[in-house]
Amino acid sequence: MKLSVLKDELDKAIQHVSKAISNRTSIPILHGIKIDASASGLQLTASDTEISIQSFIAAEKGDVRSVELERPGSIVLPAKFFSEMVRKLPSEKVEIEVNDSFLANIRSGTIEVQLMGLDPEEFPLLPQIDANAVISVPSELLKSMIRKTVFAVSTNESTPVLTGVLWNVEDGKIRFTACDRHRLARAESNYDADADERFNNIVVSGKTLGELQKILPDQNTLVDIVVSDNQILFRQNSLLFYARLLEGTYPDVSKLIPQTFQTELVLETKLFTDAIDRAFLLSREEKTNIVRMAMREDMTVEISSSSSEIGRVTEQLTAREMVGERLKISFNSKYMLDALRVMDSESVHIGFTGPMQPIIIKPLGANDTLQLVLPYRTTH
Amino acid sequence: MKLSVLKDELDKAIQHVSKAISNRTSIPILHGIKIDASASGLQLTASDTEISIQSFIAAEKGDVRSVELERPGSIVLPAKFFSEMVRKLPSEKVEIEVNDSFLANIRSGTIEVQLMGLDPEEFPLLPQIDANAVISVPSELLKSMIRKTVFAVSTNESTPVLTGVLWNVEDGKIRFTACDRHRLARAESNYDADADERFNNIVVSGKTLGELQKILPDQNTLVDIVVSDNQILFRQNSLLFYARLLEGTYPDVSKLIPQTFQTELVLETKLFTDAIDRAFLLSREEKTNIVRMAMREDMTVEISSSSSEIGRVTEQLTAREMVGERLKISFNSKYMLDALRVMDSESVHIGFTGPMQPIIIKPLGANDTLQLVLPYRTTH
């Protein structure tokens, strides 16, 4: 293998694939980035076996020649060191030459780096994904749906399927659901369906979606999503992101969501979020995060919490609307904050079916987001 | 105690004094901020017994009335909670009322917070500092001198005096020295001396100076410095920062500094720093941080380092000047990087008196900064 590549392109590709490298693995080859050089360009791959990321540097893109190939080949280079060194090279171009014993010679200006590589044959193979189902989704939409649900996945590994986000894609509709038994988050959206692609009840790890969210670009481009037996692939331009699907059957959590309400409130999102945030400060001192909410006939809502060590906070909010029975209800302020912080609307609609029934939070006048928080059983 | 205070002023004062609060202390009162309300204003104090910080909110400043006092008094409030709550209050004003059992009632808009305080009588007294010696130094100069020396203090607590920075103030000249036995950093400056104030051989903890650096404002104002028997006080407008001086006699480290050189180099600061930075990447894999430097007759300097696991980096720099015997020398790349990163000049002058003698780095054409790095004994 012998080639020269534009430093900025190489740096960008390294940063992308590095997200797949785990510090926890003890398998040396997984601390490396695989580089495959061919006439068409440079393919970089990294993997922690759960997630694999590939980034491709095309030899030519329009008028720009990013890679000059002299001799094709492959090598695995130590990711951390290779990444930091490339970022710190001063020249525009980097030359890489690999000999038969996997010793890489990297030159840039008067700088010469000799790097001991590993045999690319030992690098894990990427999953083969047949295009059973492909959908294309704008990256912004995908990121927003991840943001609105991923915080609610379970962190308890004893039920692995709940550590993921449930995907349902059908009839031009995508629905994400996350539930940790104490709260539920759901995001829905339409997308341009070309054919009757569908994949129902697949579960993608919350950690994986967190990484994907970081790597997807901020500008709005289309992301192709391909699902095969036990793998999902996200493809965005020259970037490929593979992840293993979680095994197991996701429980039917939709029955948790009440369809009618005894009490309905409309509150200004910012005022309510700030009030819960202040109550959270005290409630977290007790570890339980309990906050109390009491509705009054005069349309005010009292939010309060207390800590035996520190004291008590109480405040009044005026509801924009209040319909039905006035309730006193207690809940986990942290969960309520998480739910409120993904609301993009000016006001939120909150529905109750009794002091021991799930609380439903939605943006006012929209159905694309639904958050559910279970109340606490407390004595008021 | 009963008063109302502008929220932003209170918030700023809390942020200032909070820097003195240590998480490590198990003495409850030290997790608190003491508030003293009098007709002239509000005094906030926090202390971890090593460092104490006071911030004063004047009742009146020009046309602005920051504090409205109804009843003077004192209270100690839990710092972490009080600080976060005040920051999250929405109103412009905060009312504080304290009853006889140290229960504070804090009101802001419709928000009411009851906070259990502690008896201010139990709060440690601040040191009494007689103005034995006072000097006034611009805050920017003080921050710059701290930045140029503080990284070189020892982290080894077995010789406590070396964990501090040695101050010598005499005849309108300030000199800071830090030395951890492997390297030495010195910064010097003139200041406008009114009288013959002087304090020689006092030692201020590196940690203290790090905190002071963070709290001093970015705009250039004068800082008064007062030294008493075993205390130093920094005073900047309404802010008072007290610290205990380190005990013990600082060793005479000036004799480490060679006065004449066998070899002298002038290198571009950025080029040299970047080269050492790249060599550091490899050297740190071996924990020793060893980098080799070899001078050649043709005015080039070769910088190299290697790691048995990863490989080797070599690069050539062209010196602007090279006088005297060509040397091969090895040193700790981390220490050299630290020294180079505080050089503000475009070029640096590096002086050598042999492969086993201290290396002296100075900004070219200036004497305000001197960095010394001891070489390693290696086989080239």
Short mmCIF file of N, CA and C in Angstrom, two decimals, chain A residues 230-357:
data_model
loop_
_atom_site.label_atom_id
_atom_site.label_comp_id
_atom_site.label_asym_id
_atom_site.label_seq_id
_atom_site.Cartn_x
_atom_site.Cartn_y
_atom_site.Cartn_z
N ASN A 230 -30.64 -9.15 11.90
CA ASN A 230 -30.33 -8.69 13.25
C ASN A 230 -29.41 -7.47 13.22
N GLN A 231 -29.43 -6.74 12.09
CA GLN A 231 -28.55 -5.58 11.94
C GLN A 231 -29.33 -4.40 11.38
N ILE A 232 -28.86 -3.21 11.73
CA ILE A 232 -29.40 -2.01 11.11
C ILE A 232 -28.22 -1.21 10.58
N LEU A 233 -28.41 -0.63 9.40
CA LEU A 233 -27.35 0.16 8.79
C LEU A 233 -27.90 1.55 8.48
N PHE A 234 -27.14 2.58 8.91
CA PHE A 234 -27.46 3.96 8.57
C PHE A 234 -26.41 4.43 7.57
N ARG A 235 -26.88 4.98 6.43
CA ARG A 235 -25.94 5.39 5.40
C ARG A 235 -26.20 6.85 5.08
N GLN A 236 -25.16 7.66 5.22
CA GLN A 236 -25.32 9.09 4.93
C GLN A 236 -24.09 9.51 4.15
N ASN A 237 -24.28 9.78 2.85
CA ASN A 237 -23.16 10.05 1.94
C ASN A 237 -22.08 8.97 2.09
N SER A 238 -20.88 9.36 2.46
CA SER A 238 -19.78 8.41 2.48
C SER A 238 -19.64 7.70 3.82
N LEU A 239 -20.65 7.88 4.68
CA LEU A 239 -20.57 7.35 6.04
C LEU A 239 -21.53 6.17 6.21
N LEU A 240 -21.02 5.07 6.76
CA LEU A 240 -21.87 3.90 7.04
C LEU A 240 -21.78 3.59 8.53
N PHE A 241 -22.91 3.40 9.14
CA PHE A 241 -22.98 3.15 10.58
C PHE A 241 -23.79 1.87 10.78
N TYR A 242 -23.14 0.80 11.21
CA TYR A 242 -23.78 -0.51 11.42
C TYR A 242 -24.02 -0.73 12.90
N ALA A 243 -25.17 -1.29 13.25
CA ALA A 243 -25.38 -1.66 14.65
C ALA A 243 -26.20 -2.93 14.72
N ARG A 244 -25.94 -3.68 15.76
CA ARG A 244 -26.68 -4.91 16.00
C ARG A 244 -28.04 -4.56 16.61
N LEU A 245 -29.09 -5.22 16.19
CA LEU A 245 -30.40 -5.00 16.81
C LEU A 245 -30.46 -5.75 18.14
N LEU A 246 -31.26 -5.22 19.08
CA LEU A 246 -31.41 -5.92 20.36
C LEU A 246 -32.37 -7.09 20.17
N GLU A 247 -32.06 -8.21 20.83
CA GLU A 247 -32.93 -9.38 20.73
C GLU A 247 -34.01 -9.34 21.80
N GLY A 248 -35.08 -10.06 21.57
CA GLY A 248 -36.16 -10.14 22.55
C GLY A 248 -37.39 -9.42 22.03
N THR A 249 -38.52 -9.70 22.65
CA THR A 249 -39.78 -9.09 22.21
C THR A 249 -40.07 -7.90 23.11
N TYR A 250 -40.29 -6.76 22.49
CA TYR A 250 -40.58 -5.56 23.26
C TYR A 250 -42.00 -5.67 23.81
N PRO A 251 -42.19 -5.41 25.11
CA PRO A 251 -43.54 -5.55 25.66
C PRO A 251 -44.52 -4.54 25.03
N ASP A 252 -45.79 -4.87 25.08
CA ASP A 252 -46.81 -3.96 24.55
C ASP A 252 -47.05 -2.84 25.56
N VAL A 253 -46.32 -1.75 25.38
CA VAL A 253 -46.41 -0.65 26.36
C VAL A 253 -47.52 0.34 26.01
N SER A 254 -48.09 0.21 24.81
CA SER A 254 -49.08 1.21 24.39
C SER A 254 -50.32 1.16 25.29
N LYS A 255 -50.56 0.01 25.91
CA LYS A 255 -51.73 -0.09 26.79
C LYS A 255 -51.57 0.72 28.08
N LEU A 256 -50.33 1.17 28.35
CA LEU A 256 -50.10 2.05 29.51
C LEU A 256 -50.72 3.43 29.30
N ILE A 257 -50.89 3.80 28.03
CA ILE A 257 -51.29 5.18 27.71
C ILE A 257 -52.80 5.33 27.79
N PRO A 258 -53.31 6.13 28.76
CA PRO A 258 -54.76 6.32 28.86
C PRO A 258 -55.30 7.08 27.65
N GLN A 259 -56.53 6.79 27.27
CA GLN A 259 -57.12 7.42 26.08
C GLN A 259 -58.02 8.60 26.45
N THR A 260 -58.54 8.61 27.69
CA THR A 260 -59.38 9.73 28.11
C THR A 260 -58.84 10.28 29.43
N PHE A 261 -59.16 11.53 29.70
CA PHE A 261 -58.61 12.18 30.89
C PHE A 261 -59.71 12.68 31.82
N GLN A 262 -59.41 12.63 33.12
CA GLN A 262 -60.30 13.23 34.12
C GLN A 262 -60.01 14.71 34.29
N THR A 263 -58.73 15.03 34.12
CA THR A 263 -58.28 16.41 34.34
C THR A 263 -57.34 16.79 33.21
N GLU A 264 -57.49 17.99 32.68
CA GLU A 264 -56.59 18.45 31.63
C GLU A 264 -56.09 19.85 31.95
N LEU A 265 -54.78 20.03 31.78
CA LEU A 265 -54.15 21.32 32.07
C LEU A 265 -53.42 21.79 30.83
N VAL A 266 -53.40 23.10 30.62
CA VAL A 266 -52.46 23.66 29.65
C VAL A 266 -51.56 24.63 30.40
N LEU A 267 -50.24 24.41 30.32
CA LEU A 267 -49.28 25.27 31.03
C LEU A 267 -48.25 25.79 30.03
N GLU A 268 -47.73 26.97 30.31
CA GLU A 268 -46.62 27.48 29.48
C GLU A 268 -45.40 26.58 29.72
N THR A 269 -44.81 26.09 28.64
CA THR A 269 -43.73 25.11 28.76
C THR A 269 -42.58 25.63 29.61
N LYS A 270 -42.13 26.88 29.31
CA LYS A 270 -40.96 27.39 30.01
C LYS A 270 -41.22 27.61 31.50
N LEU A 271 -42.39 28.20 31.82
CA LEU A 271 -42.71 28.45 33.23
C LEU A 271 -42.78 27.14 34.01
N PHE A 272 -43.44 26.14 33.41
CA PHE A 272 -43.60 24.86 34.10
C PHE A 272 -42.24 24.16 34.24
N THR A 273 -41.44 24.18 33.17
CA THR A 273 -40.13 23.53 33.22
C THR A 273 -39.25 24.16 34.30
N ASP A 274 -39.23 25.50 34.35
CA ASP A 274 -38.41 26.19 35.35
C ASP A 274 -38.87 25.87 36.77
N ALA A 275 -40.20 25.80 36.96
CA ALA A 275 -40.72 25.51 38.30
C ALA A 275 -40.31 24.08 38.72
N ILE A 276 -40.42 23.13 37.80
CA ILE A 276 -40.03 21.75 38.12
C ILE A 276 -38.52 21.69 38.38
N ASP A 277 -37.77 22.49 37.63
CA ASP A 277 -36.32 22.53 37.79
C ASP A 277 -35.95 23.00 39.20
N ARG A 278 -36.64 24.04 39.70
CA ARG A 278 -36.36 24.52 41.05
C ARG A 278 -36.78 23.49 42.10
N ALA A 279 -37.94 22.87 41.88
CA ALA A 279 -38.40 21.84 42.83
C ALA A 279 -37.43 20.66 42.84
N PHE A 280 -36.88 20.36 41.65
CA PHE A 280 -35.91 19.26 41.51
C PHE A 280 -34.69 19.48 42.41
N LEU A 281 -34.24 20.74 42.51
CA LEU A 281 -33.06 21.05 43.32
C LEU A 281 -33.21 20.52 44.74
N LEU A 282 -34.43 20.67 45.32
CA LEU A 282 -34.65 20.17 46.68
C LEU A 282 -34.92 18.69 46.69
N SER A 283 -35.74 18.24 45.72
CA SER A 283 -36.19 16.85 45.73
C SER A 283 -35.02 15.88 45.58
N ARG A 284 -34.00 16.28 44.83
CA ARG A 284 -32.89 15.34 44.59
C ARG A 284 -32.06 15.11 45.84
N GLU A 285 -32.16 16.03 46.82
CA GLU A 285 -31.42 15.84 48.07
C GLU A 285 -31.95 14.61 48.79
N GLU A 286 -33.19 14.25 48.54
CA GLU A 286 -33.80 13.08 49.17
C GLU A 286 -33.66 11.84 48.31
N LYS A 287 -32.97 11.94 47.18
CA LYS A 287 -32.78 10.84 46.21
C LYS A 287 -34.08 10.42 45.50
N THR A 288 -35.23 10.66 46.15
CA THR A 288 -36.49 10.19 45.56
C THR A 288 -36.96 11.11 44.44
N ASN A 289 -36.50 12.33 44.43
CA ASN A 289 -36.92 13.31 43.42
C ASN A 289 -38.42 13.62 43.44
N ILE A 290 -39.06 13.42 44.60
CA ILE A 290 -40.52 13.64 44.65
C ILE A 290 -40.89 15.12 44.61
N VAL A 291 -41.78 15.45 43.69
CA VAL A 291 -42.36 16.78 43.63
C VAL A 291 -43.88 16.64 43.72
N ARG A 292 -44.51 17.57 44.42
CA ARG A 292 -45.97 17.54 44.55
C ARG A 292 -46.60 18.63 43.69
N MET A 293 -47.77 18.30 43.16
CA MET A 293 -48.47 19.26 42.32
C MET A 293 -49.91 19.28 42.82
N ALA A 294 -50.44 20.46 43.11
CA ALA A 294 -51.82 20.56 43.59
C ALA A 294 -52.55 21.61 42.76
N MET A 295 -53.70 21.23 42.22
CA MET A 295 -54.47 22.17 41.39
C MET A 295 -55.55 22.81 42.24
N ARG A 296 -55.82 24.09 41.97
CA ARG A 296 -56.82 24.81 42.75
C ARG A 296 -57.93 25.29 41.84
N GLU A 297 -59.09 25.60 42.47
CA GLU A 297 -60.25 26.08 41.71
C GLU A 297 -59.93 27.36 40.93
N ASP A 298 -59.00 28.18 41.48
CA ASP A 298 -58.72 29.48 40.84
C ASP A 298 -57.73 29.36 39.68
N MET A 299 -57.56 28.14 39.13
CA MET A 299 -56.70 27.93 37.96
C MET A 299 -55.22 27.96 38.30
N THR A 300 -54.87 28.04 39.61
CA THR A 300 -53.44 27.99 39.92
C THR A 300 -53.02 26.55 40.23
N VAL A 301 -51.75 26.31 39.98
CA VAL A 301 -51.16 25.02 40.26
C VAL A 301 -50.02 25.28 41.24
N GLU A 302 -50.03 24.57 42.36
CA GLU A 302 -48.93 24.73 43.31
C GLU A 302 -47.93 23.59 43.12
N ILE A 303 -46.67 23.97 42.93
CA ILE A 303 -45.59 22.99 42.79
C ILE A 303 -44.76 23.06 44.06
N SER A 304 -44.49 21.94 44.70
CA SER A 304 -43.68 22.00 45.92
C SER A 304 -42.83 20.75 46.08
N SER A 305 -41.75 20.93 46.81
CA SER A 305 -40.95 19.77 47.18
C SER A 305 -40.19 20.12 48.44
N SER A 306 -39.70 19.10 49.14
CA SER A 306 -39.02 19.39 50.39
C SER A 306 -37.94 18.38 50.65
N SER A 307 -37.00 18.80 51.47
CA SER A 307 -35.92 17.92 51.89
C SER A 307 -35.76 18.11 53.38
N SER A 308 -35.69 17.01 54.12
CA SER A 308 -35.64 17.12 55.58
C SER A 308 -34.38 17.87 56.03
N GLU A 309 -33.31 17.81 55.22
CA GLU A 309 -32.04 18.44 55.60
C GLU A 309 -32.00 19.92 55.25
N ILE A 310 -32.63 20.27 54.15
CA ILE A 310 -32.40 21.61 53.61
C ILE A 310 -33.58 22.55 53.76
N GLY A 311 -34.78 22.07 53.43
CA GLY A 311 -35.92 22.94 53.57
C GLY A 311 -37.01 22.61 52.58
N ARG A 312 -37.63 23.63 52.01
CA ARG A 312 -38.84 23.41 51.23
C ARG A 312 -38.95 24.52 50.19
N VAL A 313 -39.48 24.18 49.00
CA VAL A 313 -39.78 25.22 48.02
C VAL A 313 -41.22 25.05 47.56
N THR A 314 -41.92 26.17 47.43
CA THR A 314 -43.32 26.16 47.02
C THR A 314 -43.52 27.29 46.01
N GLU A 315 -44.18 27.01 44.92
CA GLU A 315 -44.52 28.13 44.05
C GLU A 315 -45.84 27.93 43.32
N GLN A 316 -46.39 29.02 42.85
CA GLN A 316 -47.70 29.01 42.20
C GLN A 316 -47.53 29.32 40.71
N LEU A 317 -48.22 28.54 39.89
CA LEU A 317 -48.27 28.82 38.46
C LEU A 317 -49.73 29.04 38.08
N THR A 318 -49.98 29.92 37.14
CA THR A 318 -51.35 30.05 36.64
C THR A 318 -51.47 29.24 35.37
N ALA A 319 -52.45 28.33 35.35
CA ALA A 319 -52.65 27.50 34.16
C ALA A 319 -53.35 28.31 33.08
N ARG A 320 -53.04 28.02 31.83
CA ARG A 320 -53.76 28.66 30.73
C ARG A 320 -55.16 28.06 30.61
N GLU A 321 -55.23 26.77 30.87
CA GLU A 321 -56.53 26.09 30.89
C GLU A 321 -56.48 25.05 31.99
N MET A 322 -57.64 24.80 32.60
CA MET A 322 -57.73 23.74 33.60
C MET A 322 -59.15 23.20 33.52
N VAL A 323 -59.28 21.94 33.12
CA VAL A 323 -60.60 21.36 32.91
C VAL A 323 -60.68 20.07 33.73
N GLY A 324 -61.80 19.88 34.42
CA GLY A 324 -62.03 18.61 35.13
C GLY A 324 -61.67 18.69 36.60
N GLU A 325 -61.61 17.54 37.22
CA GLU A 325 -61.39 17.42 38.66
C GLU A 325 -60.03 17.99 39.08
N ARG A 326 -59.99 18.76 40.16
CA ARG A 326 -58.71 19.27 40.68
C ARG A 326 -58.01 18.14 41.43
N LEU A 327 -56.76 17.90 41.09
CA LEU A 327 -56.03 16.77 41.66
C LEU A 327 -54.85 17.22 42.48
N LYS A 328 -54.44 16.34 43.40
CA LYS A 328 -53.10 16.44 44.01
C LYS A 328 -52.34 15.21 43.54
N ILE A 329 -51.15 15.41 43.04
CA ILE A 329 -50.42 14.28 42.47
C ILE A 329 -48.92 14.48 42.71
N SER A 330 -48.20 13.39 42.89
CA SER A 330 -46.75 13.46 43.11
C SER A 330 -46.04 12.67 42.02
N PHE A 331 -44.86 13.13 41.64
CA PHE A 331 -44.12 12.41 40.59
C PHE A 331 -42.63 12.67 40.74
N ASN A 332 -41.85 11.99 39.93
CA ASN A 332 -40.40 12.14 39.92
C ASN A 332 -40.03 13.37 39.09
N SER A 333 -39.44 14.36 39.75
CA SER A 333 -39.17 15.64 39.08
C SER A 333 -38.15 15.47 37.96
N LYS A 334 -37.21 14.55 38.11
CA LYS A 334 -36.20 14.32 37.08
C LYS A 334 -36.86 13.80 35.80
N TYR A 335 -37.78 12.86 35.95
CA TYR A 335 -38.47 12.31 34.78
C TYR A 335 -39.32 13.38 34.10
N MET A 336 -39.99 14.20 34.94
CA MET A 336 -40.83 15.25 34.36
C MET A 336 -39.96 16.27 33.62
N LEU A 337 -38.81 16.62 34.19
CA LEU A 337 -37.88 17.55 33.54
C LEU A 337 -37.41 17.01 32.19
N ASP A 338 -37.00 15.73 32.17
CA ASP A 338 -36.55 15.11 30.92
C ASP A 338 -37.64 15.22 29.85
N ALA A 339 -38.89 14.95 30.27
CA ALA A 339 -40.00 14.98 29.32
C ALA A 339 -40.26 16.39 28.82
N LEU A 340 -40.21 17.38 29.74
CA LEU A 340 -40.52 18.76 29.35
C LEU A 340 -39.42 19.35 28.47
N ARG A 341 -38.18 18.93 28.67
CA ARG A 341 -37.07 19.54 27.95
C ARG A 341 -37.03 19.17 26.48
N VAL A 342 -37.81 18.18 26.04
CA VAL A 342 -37.85 17.86 24.62
C VAL A 342 -39.10 18.42 23.95
N MET A 343 -39.86 19.22 24.70
CA MET A 343 -41.06 19.84 24.12
C MET A 343 -40.65 21.12 23.38
N ASP A 344 -40.96 21.17 22.09
CA ASP A 344 -40.57 22.34 21.31
C ASP A 344 -41.67 23.41 21.30
N SER A 345 -42.84 23.08 21.82
CA SER A 345 -43.98 24.00 21.72
C SER A 345 -43.99 24.98 22.87
N GLU A 346 -44.69 26.09 22.67
CA GLU A 346 -44.76 27.14 23.69
C GLU A 346 -45.54 26.68 24.92
N SER A 347 -46.59 25.86 24.66
CA SER A 347 -47.39 25.36 25.78
C SER A 347 -47.46 23.84 25.72
N VAL A 348 -47.70 23.25 26.89
CA VAL A 348 -47.88 21.80 26.93
C VAL A 348 -49.27 21.47 27.46
N HIS A 349 -49.80 20.35 26.96
CA HIS A 349 -51.07 19.81 27.43
C HIS A 349 -50.75 18.64 28.35
N ILE A 350 -51.31 18.67 29.56
CA ILE A 350 -51.03 17.59 30.50
C ILE A 350 -52.35 16.93 30.87
N GLY A 351 -52.41 15.64 30.70
CA GLY A 351 -53.65 14.91 30.97
C GLY A 351 -53.47 13.95 32.15
N PHE A 352 -54.51 13.92 33.03
CA PHE A 352 -54.48 13.05 34.21
C PHE A 352 -55.75 12.20 34.24
N THR A 353 -55.63 10.95 34.74
CA THR A 353 -56.84 10.16 34.94
C THR A 353 -56.96 9.72 36.40
N GLY A 354 -56.37 10.48 37.29
CA GLY A 354 -56.44 10.18 38.72
C GLY A 354 -55.06 10.24 39.33
N PRO A 355 -54.99 10.38 40.67
CA PRO A 355 -53.69 10.58 41.33
C PRO A 355 -52.75 9.39 41.23
N MET A 356 -53.26 8.20 40.89
CA MET A 356 -52.38 7.04 40.76
C MET A 356 -52.26 6.54 39.32
N GLN A 357 -52.71 7.35 38.38
CA GLN A 357 -52.68 6.95 36.97
C GLN A 357 -51.60 7.74 36.22
#
